């Protein structure tokens, strides 16, 4: 019952035992009620800082009945234009290993410059500890990524931050990298005791992670980004779920000097 509910495919699971002629043998009938696995949403929104925002989501947690999770996410506004495609196999090689791949393109505008990822992708893996036997909720993860892009300065002479030509950044400081590869590698350790991976109502999720990019990954940027996350879920009465999410992090340049603006916290 617990493992079936964790898949997120079922709204209800009922296990009913039945006696047999052999008193040492019991048949078990499992009755399930499936829940909708796909999501289609195109919705406008408004934010006082970002203005009018268009958000589009197309996702399926059980793509063509394979159990594979596929999602596309697009966000369009005057300050942010992002597109993400994610494909995840939650039962890689018939185990509890989760294998995820993604592609993205992002452009985010700030008052003096914009950060653009012309193209990027990554592959991530999450392995339960132990791999076999009773699950403990402990997972070790890792990932590698490749991304090309950087900073684009506005052409203030035309007073047009969105259509002005790109300025020459060949001799700019490392603070404003342009036309470079950003190739991070990451490691993570997580403890997941939520009662449902998709719609948790009770439980705890805690994780620590670290990401490195530099000469060892053939990256044009140098940084180490470490962080921790804690999520709490509690449903005391009336199906009301109280949630909290806490994130802490620190980023620095292991080679000394400034952290590129493409990877700072904003």
Coordinates of C-alpha atoms in Angstrom, one line a residue:
X1 CA 0.0 0.0 0.0
X2 CA 2.7 2.5 1.0
X3 CA 4.9 1.8 -2.1
X4 CA 1.9 2.1 -4.5
X5 CA 0.8 5.4 -3.0
X6 CA 4.3 6.8 -3.3
X7 CA 4.2 6.3 -7.1
X8 CA 1.7 9.2 -7.3
X9 CA -0.4 7.3 -9.8
X10 CA -3.2 6.3 -7.5
X11 CA -5.8 8.3 -5.5
X12 CA -6.7 5.3 -3.4
X13 CA -5.2 1.9 -2.7
X14 CA -7.1 -0.8 -0.7
X15 CA -5.5 -4.1 0.3
X16 CA -8.0 -6.9 1.0
X17 CA -6.9 -10.3 2.4
X18 CA -8.9 -13.4 1.5
X19 CA -8.7 -16.8 3.2
X20 CA -8.0 -19.9 1.1
X21 CA -8.5 -23.6 1.7
X22 CA -4.9 -23.7 3.0
X23 CA -4.9 -22.0 6.4
X24 CA -1.2 -21.1 5.8
X25 CA -1.9 -19.2 2.6
X26 CA -3.8 -15.9 2.2
X27 CA -4.7 -14.4 -1.1
X28 CA -4.4 -10.6 -1.2
X29 CA -6.5 -8.5 -3.6
X30 CA -5.3 -4.9 -4.2
X31 CA -8.0 -2.5 -5.4
X32 CA -6.7 0.8 -6.8
X33 CA -8.3 4.1 -8.0
X34 CA -6.1 5.8 -10.5
X35 CA -5.7 9.6 -10.5
X36 CA -5.2 11.9 -13.4
X37 CA -1.5 11.8 -14.4
X38 CA -1.4 14.6 -17.0
X39 CA -1.5 18.3 -16.5
X40 CA -2.2 21.0 -19.1
X41 CA -2.2 24.6 -18.0
X42 CA -1.9 28.0 -19.8
X43 CA -2.5 30.8 -17.4
X44 CA -1.7 34.6 -17.3
X45 CA -0.5 36.2 -14.1
X46 CA 0.5 39.7 -13.0
X47 CA 3.4 40.7 -10.7
X48 CA 4.1 44.2 -9.6
X49 CA 7.8 43.8 -10.5
X50 CA 7.6 41.6 -13.5
X51 CA 4.3 42.8 -15.0
X52 CA 2.2 40.5 -17.1
X53 CA 3.4 36.9 -17.1
X54 CA 2.4 34.0 -19.3
X55 CA 2.9 30.5 -17.9
X56 CA 2.4 27.3 -19.8
X57 CA 2.7 23.7 -18.5
X58 CA 2.3 20.4 -20.3
X59 CA 3.2 17.4 -18.2
X60 CA 2.4 13.7 -17.8
X61 CA 3.6 11.6 -14.8
X62 CA 2.8 8.3 -16.8
X63 CA 3.8 9.1 -20.3
X64 CA 2.2 6.6 -22.7
X65 CA 1.7 4.2 -19.8
X66 CA 5.4 3.8 -19.3
X67 CA 5.7 5.4 -15.9
X68 CA 8.1 8.0 -17.3
X69 CA 7.6 11.6 -16.2
X70 CA 7.7 14.2 -19.1
X71 CA 7.1 17.9 -18.6
X72 CA 7.5 21.1 -20.5
X73 CA 7.4 24.5 -18.8
X74 CA 7.5 27.9 -20.4
X75 CA 7.4 31.4 -18.8
X76 CA 7.2 34.6 -20.8
X77 CA 7.3 38.2 -19.5
X78 CA 9.1 41.4 -20.2
X79 CA 11.9 40.4 -17.7
X80 CA 12.0 36.6 -18.0
X81 CA 11.8 34.2 -20.9
X82 CA 12.4 30.6 -20.0
X83 CA 11.7 27.1 -21.4
X84 CA 12.4 23.8 -19.8
X85 CA 12.0 20.2 -20.9
X86 CA 12.3 17.4 -18.4
X87 CA 12.2 13.6 -18.8
X88 CA 12.5 11.4 -15.7
X89 CA 12.6 7.6 -15.3
X90 CA 11.6 6.9 -11.6
X91 CA 12.3 3.1 -11.9
X92 CA 15.6 3.0 -13.9
X93 CA 16.6 -0.6 -14.7
X94 CA 13.6 -1.8 -12.6
X95 CA 15.1 -0.4 -9.4
X96 CA 14.3 2.7 -7.2
X97 CA 17.0 4.7 -9.0
X98 CA 15.7 7.9 -10.5
X99 CA 17.3 9.0 -13.8
X100 CA 16.5 12.5 -15.1
X101 CA 17.5 14.5 -18.1
X102 CA 16.7 18.0 -19.1
X103 CA 17.1 20.8 -21.7
X104 CA 16.5 24.5 -21.2
X105 CA 16.8 28.0 -22.6
X106 CA 16.6 31.0 -20.3
X107 CA 16.9 34.8 -20.5
X108 CA 16.5 37.0 -17.4
X109 CA 16.8 40.8 -17.5
X110 CA 18.2 43.0 -14.7
X111 CA 18.5 46.8 -14.6
X112 CA 22.0 46.9 -16.2
X113 CA 22.3 43.6 -18.1
X114 CA 20.6 40.4 -19.0
X115 CA 21.7 36.8 -18.3
X116 CA 21.1 34.5 -21.2
X117 CA 21.5 30.7 -21.5
X118 CA 21.4 30.1 -25.2
X119 CA 21.2 26.3 -24.7
X120 CA 21.7 24.1 -21.7
X121 CA 21.2 20.5 -20.5
X122 CA 21.9 18.2 -17.6
X123 CA 21.6 14.6 -16.5
X124 CA 20.9 13.7 -12.9
X125 CA 20.7 10.5 -10.9
X126 CA 19.3 9.7 -7.5
X127 CA 20.1 6.4 -5.8
X128 CA 18.4 5.1 -2.6
X129 CA 20.5 3.9 0.3
X130 CA 20.4 0.9 0.5
X131 CA 19.7 0.0 -3.1
X132 CA 17.7 -3.1 -2.2
X133 CA 15.7 -4.0 0.8
X134 CA 13.4 -1.9 3.0
X135 CA 13.6 1.8 1.8
X136 CA 15.1 4.1 4.4
X137 CA 14.3 7.4 2.7
X138 CA 18.0 8.3 2.2
X139 CA 19.1 9.2 -1.3
X140 CA 22.5 10.0 -2.8
X141 CA 22.4 12.1 -6.0
X142 CA 24.7 13.5 -8.6
X143 CA 24.5 15.4 -11.9
X144 CA 26.5 16.9 -14.7
X145 CA 25.4 19.8 -16.9
X146 CA 26.5 21.8 -20.0
X147 CA 25.3 25.3 -20.7
X148 CA 26.4 28.0 -23.2
X149 CA 25.6 31.7 -22.7
X150 CA 26.5 34.5 -20.4
X151 CA 25.9 38.2 -19.9
X152 CA 24.5 40.5 -22.5
X153 CA 24.8 44.3 -21.9
X154 CA 22.2 46.7 -23.1
X155 CA 22.8 49.2 -25.8
X156 CA 22.1 52.3 -23.7
X157 CA 22.7 54.6 -26.8
X158 CA 19.4 53.3 -28.3
X159 CA 17.7 53.2 -24.9
X160 CA 16.3 49.8 -25.9
X161 CA 17.2 47.0 -23.4
X162 CA 15.4 44.3 -25.3
X163 CA 16.3 44.7 -29.0
X164 CA 19.6 46.6 -28.8
X165 CA 22.7 44.8 -30.2
X166 CA 25.1 42.9 -28.0
X167 CA 28.2 44.8 -26.9
X168 CA 31.7 43.4 -27.1
X169 CA 32.5 41.7 -23.8
X170 CA 35.8 40.0 -24.9
X171 CA 37.8 42.1 -22.5
X172 CA 35.2 42.4 -19.7
X173 CA 36.0 41.3 -16.2
X174 CA 35.2 37.7 -15.1
X175 CA 32.3 39.3 -13.2
X176 CA 30.5 39.6 -16.6
X177 CA 31.2 36.5 -18.6
X178 CA 29.9 36.3 -22.1
X179 CA 29.7 33.5 -24.7
X180 CA 31.2 30.9 -22.4
X181 CA 30.5 27.4 -21.3
X182 CA 29.2 26.8 -17.8
X183 CA 29.7 23.1 -17.0
X184 CA 28.7 22.3 -13.4
X185 CA 28.8 19.0 -11.5
X186 CA 26.8 18.4 -8.4
X187 CA 26.4 16.0 -5.4
X188 CA 23.5 15.8 -3.0
X189 CA 22.3 13.8 0.0
X190 CA 18.6 13.8 0.9
X191 CA 16.3 12.3 3.5
X192 CA 12.7 11.9 2.3
X193 CA 10.0 10.8 4.7
X194 CA 7.0 12.4 3.0
X195 CA 3.8 10.3 2.7
X196 CA 3.5 11.1 -1.0
X197 CA 6.1 12.3 -3.5
X198 CA 3.7 14.4 -5.5
X199 CA 1.0 15.6 -3.1
X200 CA 2.5 15.2 0.4
X201 CA 0.3 15.9 3.4
X202 CA 2.6 14.8 6.2
X203 CA 6.3 14.2 6.5
X204 CA 9.8 15.7 6.2
X205 CA 12.2 16.3 3.4
X206 CA 15.8 17.4 4.1
X207 CA 18.7 17.8 1.7
X208 CA 22.2 19.1 1.4
X209 CA 24.0 19.7 -1.9
X210 CA 27.0 21.2 -3.5
X211 CA 27.8 22.3 -7.1
X212 CA 31.2 22.9 -8.6
X213 CA 32.2 24.5 -11.9
X214 CA 35.8 25.3 -12.9
X215 CA 38.9 24.0 -14.8
X216 CA 38.2 20.4 -13.8
X217 CA 34.9 20.5 -15.7
X218 CA 36.2 22.5 -18.6
X219 CA 34.0 25.4 -17.5
X220 CA 34.6 29.0 -18.3
X221 CA 33.2 30.0 -14.9
X222 CA 34.5 29.2 -11.4
X223 CA 32.2 28.8 -8.4
X224 CA 31.2 26.4 -5.6
X225 CA 27.6 26.7 -4.6
X226 CA 26.5 24.8 -1.4
X227 CA 23.1 24.7 0.2
X228 CA 20.6 23.0 2.4
X229 CA 16.8 22.6 2.3
X230 CA 14.2 21.6 4.8
X231 CA 10.5 21.0 3.9
X232 CA 7.8 20.2 6.5
X233 CA 4.3 19.0 5.9
X234 CA 1.5 18.5 8.5
X235 CA -2.2 18.0 8.1
X236 CA -3.7 18.2 11.6
X237 CA -7.5 18.6 10.9
X238 CA -10.1 19.1 8.1
X239 CA -7.6 18.0 5.4
X240 CA -5.8 21.3 5.8
X241 CA -2.1 20.9 5.1
X242 CA 0.4 23.2 6.7
X243 CA 3.7 23.5 4.8
X244 CA 7.1 25.2 5.4
X245 CA 10.1 25.5 3.1
X246 CA 13.5 26.7 4.3
X247 CA 16.6 27.2 2.1
X248 CA 20.1 28.4 3.0
X249 CA 23.0 28.6 0.7
X250 CA 26.5 30.1 0.0
X251 CA 28.4 30.6 -3.2
X252 CA 32.1 31.6 -3.7
X253 CA 34.8 31.5 -6.2
X254 CA 37.5 28.9 -5.3
X255 CA 40.0 30.6 -7.6
X256 CA 39.6 33.9 -5.7
X257 CA 37.9 37.0 -6.8
X258 CA 34.2 37.7 -7.6
X259 CA 31.6 35.2 -8.3
X260 CA 30.2 35.8 -11.9
X261 CA 26.8 37.6 -11.9
X262 CA 25.4 34.6 -13.8
X263 CA 25.6 32.5 -10.6
X264 CA 25.0 34.9 -7.8
X265 CA 21.9 34.9 -5.6
X266 CA 19.2 37.5 -6.7

